[in-house]
């Protein structure tokens, strides 16, 4: 009976010879026994017909394989067409370019963080597909320039500047290498300065040659709003004079100067009347430059290693609008008049300034509501009770000083604490019984006090978070955290990043 084969081009009929039947017994075929003389013609007849049938079967197999190849090829082609047509009706495909552009700007161009260490978004987006590349060529994606990302080159910089059109630029330029500048850095800086009228947020780090080259180019910065300037000077200029480089910056409000080189204070001339945020490494005799910063709101001062002159030679500076202040040495506070100060972060890297008496705390403005003593005090004789008596308006207090657990528990029972404005307290305790501490916290009349956050840092074991006494405190609106860490780790969590000083 004929068999039919269906291929991609139609029906193909193959006729196979009749399947031959062997008369040789299994005792001969499956052993080494010889065949009988009378059986030899029949065996030869079988071989003839079997070989003919095998030849036709092989032809059929070859035909089937060709047909399968055609079918597999068509199947793959259909898969591709199905994928393409399915994508054509995808909701993502129908999103307007404006929405995709907005998503790109939110996801790939963060305002904070180490953006200068990451490859800029447009280079990545443009490699996905033609549509994304067309969207990624929008000038808004080419405004971030860093010589620390990817394979930086003059061609790459030129491309960024060209594609950003006339939009404001965000720049990170770092050439800290022993004060030297490579030929690439020199040419890159020259090209960047040609576009200084578009600088909006800029970080510049390098040696003295970086400053010298910029000064010779005579740039002006009509759009500059935020500046980080870290320059290590080999031949340090006179500290009594300010380096005149950024005076022509009518929109500058946020400036950071040499916080990365705190041993190398530098004074820059700014349009001080418009500066609202300022972080700098300073010297005692340059403190007076802040006298014109009448609108300063946030300030961080890191005192270098310079000799302190006689107190009569240090000016007292009035900062009428200052709200938040961080200092590396508490002694600086005595030379700043801050009638509106609300937050003070004292890192106190100095070893000689004494904080044992009430004088320092009583000299602080009555507006102060948050105090973080980010240092280990010599020995605070006035204690926590004396502190809130000196600063009755204080709402938030944190310190890494190690207190005895009994002292903290006794403080929470005092009438002074119950009358205080204290809302959060961060201190460190030593080896102390968790059972006693939890019982003491449970005995506090929390309804009559304002404290709602208590953070205790210790290098020892903390109570179990599922303890019923802790749950009872939380149910009453009191947040108690136990940090199993070194004492300094507790207060660092309440210091905003802008106000942190690290040596």
Short mmCIF file of C-alpha atoms in Angstrom, two decimals:
data_model
loop_
_atom_site.label_atom_id
_atom_site.label_comp_id
_atom_site.label_asym_id
_atom_site.label_seq_id
_atom_site.Cartn_x
_atom_site.Cartn_y
_atom_site.Cartn_z
CA UNK A 1 0.00 0.00 0.00
CA UNK A 2 1.54 3.34 -0.92
CA UNK A 3 2.62 5.67 1.93
CA UNK A 4 2.15 9.41 1.77
CA UNK A 5 4.66 12.06 2.97
CA UNK A 6 3.46 15.62 3.57
CA UNK A 7 6.07 18.35 3.17
CA UNK A 8 5.84 22.14 3.05
CA UNK A 9 5.36 22.07 -0.76
CA UNK A 10 2.63 19.41 -1.08
CA UNK A 11 2.19 15.61 -1.07
CA UNK A 12 5.08 13.29 -1.99
CA UNK A 13 4.42 9.57 -2.68
CA UNK A 14 7.25 7.09 -2.14
CA UNK A 15 6.91 3.41 -3.15
CA UNK A 16 8.98 0.99 -1.11
CA UNK A 17 9.78 -2.60 -2.22
CA UNK A 18 8.05 -5.32 -0.33
CA UNK A 19 9.76 -6.11 2.93
CA UNK A 20 11.76 -9.36 2.40
CA UNK A 21 11.28 -12.36 4.66
CA UNK A 22 14.30 -14.32 5.84
CA UNK A 23 14.22 -18.15 5.86
CA UNK A 24 17.51 -18.47 7.74
CA UNK A 25 16.96 -19.85 11.25
CA UNK A 26 18.05 -17.89 14.34
CA UNK A 27 20.48 -20.70 15.15
CA UNK A 28 22.46 -19.53 12.15
CA UNK A 29 21.89 -15.75 12.26
CA UNK A 30 22.61 -15.38 15.97
CA UNK A 31 25.52 -17.80 16.18
CA UNK A 32 28.67 -18.72 14.30
CA UNK A 33 27.11 -21.92 12.91
CA UNK A 34 27.43 -22.31 9.11
CA UNK A 35 24.36 -22.12 6.85
CA UNK A 36 23.27 -25.20 4.95
CA UNK A 37 24.21 -25.40 1.27
CA UNK A 38 20.55 -25.61 0.37
CA UNK A 39 19.84 -22.31 2.20
CA UNK A 40 22.53 -20.21 0.48
CA UNK A 41 20.37 -19.17 -2.56
CA UNK A 42 17.56 -18.03 -0.25
CA UNK A 43 19.96 -15.97 1.87
CA UNK A 44 21.38 -14.30 -1.23
CA UNK A 45 17.87 -13.55 -2.43
CA UNK A 46 17.06 -11.90 0.92
CA UNK A 47 20.22 -9.77 0.77
CA UNK A 48 19.33 -8.49 -2.68
CA UNK A 49 15.83 -7.41 -1.69
CA UNK A 50 16.89 -6.06 1.75
CA UNK A 51 19.58 -3.86 0.19
CA UNK A 52 17.12 -2.50 -2.36
CA UNK A 53 14.58 -1.69 0.35
CA UNK A 54 17.24 -0.03 2.56
CA UNK A 55 18.29 2.18 -0.34
CA UNK A 56 14.70 3.38 -0.75
CA UNK A 57 14.26 3.84 3.02
CA UNK A 58 17.42 6.00 3.12
CA UNK A 59 16.01 8.10 0.30
CA UNK A 60 12.81 8.55 2.26
CA UNK A 61 14.75 9.57 5.39
CA UNK A 62 16.73 12.15 3.38
CA UNK A 63 13.50 13.54 1.96
CA UNK A 64 11.99 13.74 5.44
CA UNK A 65 15.07 15.54 6.79
CA UNK A 66 14.85 18.14 4.04
CA UNK A 67 11.17 18.62 4.78
CA UNK A 68 11.89 18.95 8.52
CA UNK A 69 14.52 21.61 7.85
CA UNK A 70 11.97 23.58 5.85
CA UNK A 71 9.39 23.16 8.60
CA UNK A 72 11.85 24.22 11.34
CA UNK A 73 12.84 27.27 9.29
CA UNK A 74 9.20 28.24 8.83
CA UNK A 75 8.53 27.66 12.54
CA UNK A 76 11.41 29.97 13.51
CA UNK A 77 10.20 32.59 11.05
CA UNK A 78 6.71 32.41 12.52
CA UNK A 79 8.15 32.79 16.06
CA UNK A 80 9.89 35.98 14.95
CA UNK A 81 6.78 37.34 13.29
CA UNK A 82 4.60 36.50 16.31
CA UNK A 83 7.10 38.25 18.63
CA UNK A 84 7.22 41.32 16.39
CA UNK A 85 3.46 41.55 16.01
CA UNK A 86 2.91 40.94 19.74
CA UNK A 87 5.35 43.75 20.49
CA UNK A 88 3.54 46.03 18.08
CA UNK A 89 0.43 45.98 20.30
CA UNK A 90 2.38 46.06 23.61
CA UNK A 91 1.21 48.82 26.01
CA UNK A 92 4.86 49.76 26.57
CA UNK A 93 5.27 50.40 22.83
CA UNK A 94 2.36 52.84 22.92
CA UNK A 95 3.76 54.95 25.78
CA UNK A 96 4.41 58.45 24.41
CA UNK A 97 8.09 59.45 24.12
CA UNK A 98 7.50 62.26 26.62
CA UNK A 99 6.49 59.74 29.31
CA UNK A 100 9.46 57.47 28.56
CA UNK A 101 11.75 60.48 28.76
CA UNK A 102 10.31 61.37 32.16
CA UNK A 103 10.82 57.79 33.39
CA UNK A 104 14.43 57.88 32.20
CA UNK A 105 15.08 61.15 33.99
CA UNK A 106 13.65 59.81 37.26
CA UNK A 107 15.31 56.40 37.18
CA UNK A 108 18.72 57.10 35.69
CA UNK A 109 19.63 60.60 36.76
CA UNK A 110 19.36 60.82 40.58
CA UNK A 111 19.93 64.15 42.29
CA UNK A 112 22.01 62.71 45.11
CA UNK A 113 24.55 59.96 45.65
CA UNK A 114 27.76 59.09 43.87
CA UNK A 115 26.39 59.87 40.42
CA UNK A 116 29.85 60.89 39.22
CA UNK A 117 31.10 57.30 39.70
CA UNK A 118 28.39 55.79 37.48
CA UNK A 119 28.30 55.66 33.71
CA UNK A 120 26.03 58.45 32.50
CA UNK A 121 22.52 57.37 31.50
CA UNK A 122 22.40 58.35 27.80
CA UNK A 123 25.30 56.12 26.80
CA UNK A 124 23.42 53.11 28.19
CA UNK A 125 19.95 54.02 26.92
CA UNK A 126 21.12 54.69 23.40
CA UNK A 127 22.37 51.11 23.05
CA UNK A 128 18.97 49.47 23.72
CA UNK A 129 17.01 50.22 20.54
CA UNK A 130 16.54 52.89 17.89
CA UNK A 131 13.48 54.38 19.62
CA UNK A 132 15.25 54.63 22.96
CA UNK A 133 18.30 56.10 21.27
CA UNK A 134 16.15 58.80 19.67
CA UNK A 135 14.68 59.63 23.10
CA UNK A 136 18.06 59.48 24.83
CA UNK A 137 19.45 62.12 22.46
CA UNK A 138 17.32 64.71 24.25
CA UNK A 139 19.71 67.37 25.64
CA UNK A 140 18.36 66.92 29.18
CA UNK A 141 20.18 63.56 29.48
CA UNK A 142 23.60 64.94 28.54
CA UNK A 143 24.04 67.59 31.22
CA UNK A 144 26.01 65.49 33.76
CA UNK A 145 29.76 65.46 33.12
CA UNK A 146 32.32 63.53 35.17
CA UNK A 147 35.90 62.62 34.35
CA UNK A 148 35.61 59.64 36.72
CA UNK A 149 33.07 57.63 34.70
CA UNK A 150 33.83 55.03 32.08
CA UNK A 151 36.58 55.66 29.55
CA UNK A 152 36.74 59.45 29.78
CA UNK A 153 38.18 61.16 26.73
CA UNK A 154 38.19 64.53 25.03
CA UNK A 155 35.89 63.13 22.33
CA UNK A 156 33.42 61.95 24.98
CA UNK A 157 33.52 65.36 26.68
CA UNK A 158 32.94 67.13 23.36
CA UNK A 159 29.98 64.85 22.65
CA UNK A 160 28.44 65.62 26.05
CA UNK A 161 28.86 69.36 25.59
CA UNK A 162 27.43 69.29 22.06
CA UNK A 163 24.42 67.12 22.87
CA UNK A 164 23.52 69.08 26.02
CA UNK A 165 22.93 72.10 23.75
CA UNK A 166 22.47 75.19 25.94
CA UNK A 167 21.14 73.49 29.10
CA UNK A 168 22.78 74.05 32.52
CA UNK A 169 25.57 71.60 33.37
CA UNK A 170 26.32 69.45 36.40
CA UNK A 171 30.10 68.82 36.54
CA UNK A 172 32.43 66.63 38.58
CA UNK A 173 36.09 67.29 37.72
CA UNK A 174 38.76 65.61 39.84
CA UNK A 175 42.46 65.76 39.06
CA UNK A 176 44.00 65.10 42.49
CA UNK A 177 47.42 63.61 41.67
CA UNK A 178 50.13 65.28 43.66
CA UNK A 179 49.20 68.68 42.27
CA UNK A 180 49.94 67.63 38.68
CA UNK A 181 47.56 67.76 35.74
CA UNK A 182 47.69 65.41 32.77
CA UNK A 183 47.42 66.75 29.24
CA UNK A 184 43.90 65.29 29.05
CA UNK A 185 42.90 67.11 32.26
CA UNK A 186 44.36 70.40 30.99
CA UNK A 187 42.53 70.20 27.67
CA UNK A 188 39.32 69.04 29.36
CA UNK A 189 39.40 71.90 31.87
CA UNK A 190 40.01 74.41 29.10
CA UNK A 191 37.03 73.06 27.18
CA UNK A 192 34.80 73.04 30.27
CA UNK A 193 35.69 76.62 31.16
CA UNK A 194 34.59 77.68 27.68
CA UNK A 195 31.12 76.55 28.78
CA UNK A 196 31.33 78.04 32.32
CA UNK A 197 28.29 80.21 31.57
CA UNK A 198 26.27 76.97 31.74
CA UNK A 199 27.74 75.62 35.00
CA UNK A 200 24.97 75.03 37.55
CA UNK A 201 26.29 72.47 40.08
CA UNK A 202 30.05 71.91 40.08
CA UNK A 203 32.64 69.89 41.99
CA UNK A 204 36.30 70.78 41.38
CA UNK A 205 39.11 68.85 43.06
CA UNK A 206 42.80 69.15 42.34
CA UNK A 207 46.07 70.87 43.08
CA UNK A 208 47.17 74.46 42.90
CA UNK A 209 47.53 74.29 39.10
CA UNK A 210 43.80 73.68 38.81
CA UNK A 211 43.09 76.99 40.52
CA UNK A 212 45.84 78.83 38.60
CA UNK A 213 44.58 77.65 35.21
CA UNK A 214 41.01 78.61 35.99
CA UNK A 215 42.07 82.02 37.27
CA UNK A 216 43.96 82.76 34.03
CA UNK A 217 40.92 81.81 31.98
CA UNK A 218 38.88 84.44 33.83
CA UNK A 219 35.56 82.61 33.94
CA UNK A 220 32.18 83.97 35.00
CA UNK A 221 29.35 81.85 36.35
CA UNK A 222 25.91 83.39 35.73
CA UNK A 223 24.02 80.10 36.44
CA UNK A 224 26.19 78.58 39.19
CA UNK A 225 24.07 77.54 42.20
CA UNK A 226 26.17 74.95 44.08
CA UNK A 227 29.95 74.59 44.30
CA UNK A 228 32.34 72.07 45.87
CA UNK A 229 35.92 73.35 45.65
CA UNK A 230 38.74 71.22 47.08
CA UNK A 231 42.21 72.45 46.14
CA UNK A 232 45.48 71.54 47.83
CA UNK A 233 47.90 74.46 47.59
CA UNK A 234 51.64 73.85 47.44
CA UNK A 235 52.46 77.53 47.77
CA UNK A 236 49.69 78.62 50.08
CA UNK A 237 48.44 82.16 49.47
CA UNK A 238 48.16 84.68 52.26
CA UNK A 239 45.30 83.55 54.46
CA UNK A 240 44.20 87.11 55.10
CA UNK A 241 43.21 87.55 51.45
CA UNK A 242 40.42 85.74 49.66
CA UNK A 243 40.96 84.01 46.34
CA UNK A 244 38.90 85.92 43.83
CA UNK A 245 37.51 83.31 41.44
CA UNK A 246 33.80 82.87 42.13
CA UNK A 247 32.78 86.43 42.89
CA UNK A 248 30.93 86.65 39.55
CA UNK A 249 28.27 84.08 40.46
CA UNK A 250 24.99 85.94 41.02
CA UNK A 251 22.97 82.75 41.73
CA UNK A 252 25.44 80.92 43.96
CA UNK A 253 23.77 79.80 47.22
CA UNK A 254 25.56 76.59 48.27
CA UNK A 255 29.37 76.45 48.66
CA UNK A 256 31.77 73.84 50.07
CA UNK A 257 35.46 74.74 50.29
CA UNK A 258 38.30 72.34 51.09
CA UNK A 259 36.33 69.99 53.32
CA UNK A 260 38.37 67.28 51.61
CA UNK A 261 41.60 69.07 52.63
CA UNK A 262 40.74 70.19 56.15
CA UNK A 263 44.44 70.72 56.95
CA UNK A 264 44.65 73.20 54.05
CA UNK A 265 42.09 75.95 54.72
CA UNK A 266 41.44 78.25 51.77
CA UNK A 267 39.37 81.41 51.65
CA UNK A 268 37.39 82.16 48.51
CA UNK A 269 35.65 85.41 47.70
CA UNK A 270 31.93 84.81 47.25
CA UNK A 271 28.89 87.03 46.82
CA UNK A 272 28.31 86.39 50.54
CA UNK A 273 24.97 88.12 50.77
CA UNK A 274 23.30 85.34 48.75
CA UNK A 275 25.07 82.30 50.29
CA UNK A 276 22.62 80.23 52.38
CA UNK A 277 24.62 76.97 52.74
CA UNK A 278 28.35 76.92 53.49
CA UNK A 279 30.81 74.17 54.42
CA UNK A 280 34.50 74.95 54.73
CA UNK A 281 37.82 74.21 56.31
CA UNK A 282 38.88 77.43 58.03
CA UNK A 283 41.52 79.05 60.23
CA UNK A 284 40.94 81.20 63.27
CA UNK A 285 42.06 84.39 61.56
CA UNK A 286 39.82 83.84 58.52
CA UNK A 287 36.64 83.49 60.55
CA UNK A 288 35.84 87.13 59.79
CA UNK A 289 35.03 86.38 56.13
CA UNK A 290 31.61 85.21 57.35
CA UNK A 291 30.76 88.71 58.54
CA UNK A 292 29.08 89.47 55.22
CA UNK A 293 27.11 86.19 55.13
CA UNK A 294 23.99 87.78 56.55
CA UNK A 295 21.65 85.23 54.94
CA UNK A 296 23.54 82.09 55.90
CA UNK A 297 21.11 79.36 57.10
CA UNK A 298 23.22 76.17 57.22
CA UNK A 299 26.92 76.24 58.10
CA UNK A 300 29.69 73.68 58.72
CA UNK A 301 33.08 74.89 59.96
CA UNK A 302 36.07 72.56 60.19
CA UNK A 303 38.97 74.19 62.02
CA UNK A 304 42.40 73.39 60.60
CA UNK A 305 45.59 72.92 62.58
CA UNK A 306 46.57 76.57 62.57
CA UNK A 307 47.64 78.34 65.76
CA UNK A 308 44.88 80.13 67.64
CA UNK A 309 45.73 83.82 68.02
CA UNK A 310 44.95 85.91 71.05
CA UNK A 311 41.20 86.04 71.67
CA UNK A 312 41.18 89.79 71.05
CA UNK A 313 42.35 89.18 67.47
CA UNK A 314 39.46 86.83 66.68
CA UNK A 315 36.37 88.67 65.47
CA UNK A 316 32.93 87.78 66.78
CA UNK A 317 30.73 87.21 63.74
CA UNK A 318 27.00 87.89 63.68
CA UNK A 319 25.00 85.38 61.62
CA UNK A 320 21.42 86.63 62.08
CA UNK A 321 19.69 83.97 59.93
CA UNK A 322 21.73 80.89 60.86
CA UNK A 323 19.47 77.96 61.78
CA UNK A 324 21.78 74.91 61.68
CA UNK A 325 25.48 74.83 62.60
CA UNK A 326 28.15 72.12 62.77
CA UNK A 327 31.64 72.80 64.15
CA UNK A 328 34.72 70.64 64.49
CA UNK A 329 35.66 72.44 67.74
CA UNK A 330 33.09 73.60 70.28
CA UNK A 331 35.22 76.64 71.02
CA UNK A 332 34.20 78.14 67.67
CA UNK A 333 30.66 78.64 68.97
CA UNK A 334 31.87 81.37 71.33
CA UNK A 335 32.84 83.55 68.35
CA UNK A 336 29.55 83.23 66.49
CA UNK A 337 26.44 85.21 67.41
CA UNK A 338 23.50 83.12 66.22
CA UNK A 339 20.22 84.48 67.59
CA UNK A 340 18.10 82.14 65.40
CA UNK A 341 20.10 78.92 65.87
CA UNK A 342 17.93 75.79 66.27
CA UNK A 343 20.35 72.90 65.61
CA UNK A 344 23.97 72.54 66.76
CA UNK A 345 26.32 69.65 65.93
CA UNK A 346 29.58 69.76 67.91
CA UNK A 347 32.17 67.25 66.72
CA UNK A 348 34.90 68.60 69.04
CA UNK A 349 38.17 67.27 67.63
CA UNK A 350 40.00 69.61 70.00
CA UNK A 351 41.37 68.12 73.22
CA UNK A 352 41.82 71.27 75.32
CA UNK A 353 38.41 72.91 75.30
CA UNK A 354 36.56 72.05 78.50
CA UNK A 355 32.84 71.33 78.52
CA UNK A 356 32.53 70.45 82.19
CA UNK A 357 30.68 73.54 83.38
CA UNK A 358 27.39 75.17 82.54
CA UNK A 359 29.01 78.18 80.89
CA UNK A 360 29.18 76.68 77.42
CA UNK A 361 25.56 75.49 77.45
CA UNK A 362 24.16 78.66 79.01
CA UNK A 363 25.87 80.70 76.28
CA UNK A 364 23.88 78.91 73.60
CA UNK A 365 20.86 80.77 72.18
CA UNK A 366 17.45 80.12 73.72
CA UNK A 367 16.15 79.14 70.30
CA UNK A 368 18.24 75.94 70.26
CA UNK A 369 16.06 72.81 70.10
CA UNK A 370 18.52 70.15 68.85
CA UNK A 371 22.01 69.50 70.23
CA UNK A 372 24.29 66.69 69.08
CA UNK A 373 27.61 66.46 70.90
CA UNK A 374 29.37 64.21 68.41
CA UNK A 375 32.34 63.70 70.70
CA UNK A 376 33.29 61.85 73.86
CA UNK A 377 33.30 64.43 76.59
CA UNK A 378 36.11 64.51 79.17
CA UNK A 379 33.56 64.18 81.96
CA UNK A 380 30.27 66.05 82.00
CA UNK A 381 29.97 67.16 85.59
CA UNK A 382 26.59 68.84 85.13
CA UNK A 383 25.04 65.56 83.93
CA UNK A 384 21.77 65.20 82.03
CA UNK A 385 19.79 67.10 84.66
CA UNK A 386 22.18 70.04 84.51
CA UNK A 387 21.99 69.99 80.73
CA UNK A 388 18.22 70.41 80.52
CA UNK A 389 18.32 73.02 83.28
CA UNK A 390 20.80 75.02 81.17
CA UNK A 391 18.77 74.43 77.99
CA UNK A 392 15.13 74.07 79.08
CA UNK A 393 13.89 74.49 75.49
CA UNK A 394 16.01 71.56 74.20
CA UNK A 395 13.90 68.95 72.36
CA UNK A 396 16.53 66.61 70.88
CA UNK A 397 19.85 65.60 72.44
CA UNK A 398 22.43 63.01 71.35
CA UNK A 399 25.94 62.16 72.52
CA UNK A 400 28.31 59.17 72.34
CA UNK A 401 29.36 59.73 75.96
CA UNK A 402 29.10 56.47 77.91
CA UNK A 403 26.62 56.74 80.80
CA UNK A 404 25.98 54.28 83.55
CA UNK A 405 22.59 52.68 82.97
CA UNK A 406 21.45 53.59 86.50
CA UNK A 407 22.17 57.27 85.76
CA UNK A 408 19.93 57.17 82.69
CA UNK A 409 17.14 55.38 84.58
CA UNK A 410 17.36 57.81 87.50
CA UNK A 411 17.26 60.76 85.10
CA UNK A 412 13.99 59.52 83.57
CA UNK A 413 12.41 59.63 87.04
CA UNK A 414 13.46 63.19 87.90
CA UNK A 415 11.07 66.11 88.07
CA UNK A 416 13.42 68.09 85.82
CA UNK A 417 13.03 65.51 83.06
CA UNK A 418 9.25 65.43 83.43
CA UNK A 419 9.11 69.23 83.06
CA UNK A 420 11.56 69.32 80.14
CA UNK A 421 10.79 69.79 76.44
CA UNK A 422 12.94 66.76 75.57
CA UNK A 423 11.35 64.65 72.80
CA UNK A 424 14.28 62.42 71.78
CA UNK A 425 17.39 61.25 73.62
CA UNK A 426 20.35 59.30 72.22
CA UNK A 427 23.04 58.17 74.68
CA UNK A 428 25.38 55.23 75.20
CA UNK A 429 25.27 52.85 78.14
CA UNK A 430 27.78 50.30 79.36
CA UNK A 431 27.34 46.79 80.71
CA UNK A 432 23.90 46.98 82.27
CA UNK A 433 21.07 44.65 83.24
CA UNK A 434 18.44 44.61 80.51
CA UNK A 435 15.84 43.44 83.03
CA UNK A 436 16.45 46.41 85.32
CA UNK A 437 16.46 48.81 82.38
CA UNK A 438 13.17 47.55 80.95
CA UNK A 439 11.53 47.61 84.37
CA UNK A 440 12.76 51.19 84.89
CA UNK A 441 11.39 52.28 81.51
CA UNK A 442 8.06 50.68 82.34
CA UNK A 443 7.88 52.71 85.56
CA UNK A 444 8.11 56.07 83.77
CA UNK A 445 4.86 58.02 83.55
CA UNK A 446 5.00 58.43 79.78
CA UNK A 447 1.69 60.26 79.66
CA UNK A 448 3.20 63.21 81.53
CA UNK A 449 6.45 63.59 79.54
CA UNK A 450 7.22 64.64 75.96
CA UNK A 451 9.96 62.10 75.27
CA UNK A 452 8.89 59.73 72.51
CA UNK A 453 12.21 58.44 71.14
CA UNK A 454 14.91 56.86 73.30
CA UNK A 455 17.94 55.34 71.58
CA UNK A 456 20.50 53.51 73.70
CA UNK A 457 23.77 52.47 72.08
CA UNK A 458 25.81 49.75 73.75
CA UNK A 459 28.51 47.27 72.80
CA UNK A 460 26.68 44.61 74.80
CA UNK A 461 23.63 42.44 74.16
CA UNK A 462 20.33 44.21 73.56
CA UNK A 463 16.94 43.00 74.86
CA UNK A 464 14.81 40.82 72.61
CA UNK A 465 12.70 42.94 70.29
CA UNK A 466 9.65 40.77 71.04
CA UNK A 467 9.86 41.47 74.80
CA UNK A 468 6.36 42.31 76.04
CA UNK A 469 7.65 45.34 77.96
CA UNK A 470 9.05 46.85 74.76
CA UNK A 471 5.76 46.16 73.01
CA UNK A 472 3.90 47.90 75.83
CA UNK A 473 6.11 50.98 75.38
CA UNK A 474 5.44 51.05 71.64
CA UNK A 475 1.73 50.74 72.26
CA UNK A 476 2.02 53.89 74.37
CA UNK A 477 3.71 55.76 71.51
CA UNK A 478 7.27 55.47 72.86
CA UNK A 479 9.97 54.28 70.45
CA UNK A 480 12.89 52.59 72.22
CA UNK A 481 15.86 51.44 70.12
CA UNK A 482 18.80 49.40 71.37
CA UNK A 483 21.86 49.62 69.15
CA UNK A 484 24.42 46.89 69.68
CA UNK A 485 27.30 48.96 68.37
CA UNK A 486 30.18 51.14 69.44
CA UNK A 487 29.07 54.29 71.26
CA UNK A 488 29.83 56.64 68.35
CA UNK A 489 27.42 54.81 66.04
CA UNK A 490 24.35 55.95 67.98
CA UNK A 491 24.67 59.70 67.52
CA UNK A 492 25.88 59.51 63.92
CA UNK A 493 22.44 58.38 62.85
CA UNK A 494 20.91 61.66 63.97
CA UNK A 495 23.48 63.87 62.22
CA UNK A 496 22.33 64.76 58.68
CA UNK A 497 24.95 64.05 56.04
CA UNK A 498 25.44 67.74 55.25
CA UNK A 499 26.57 68.40 58.84
CA UNK A 500 28.97 65.48 59.25
CA UNK A 501 32.66 66.21 59.72
CA UNK A 502 35.16 63.38 59.27
CA UNK A 503 38.90 63.53 59.92
#
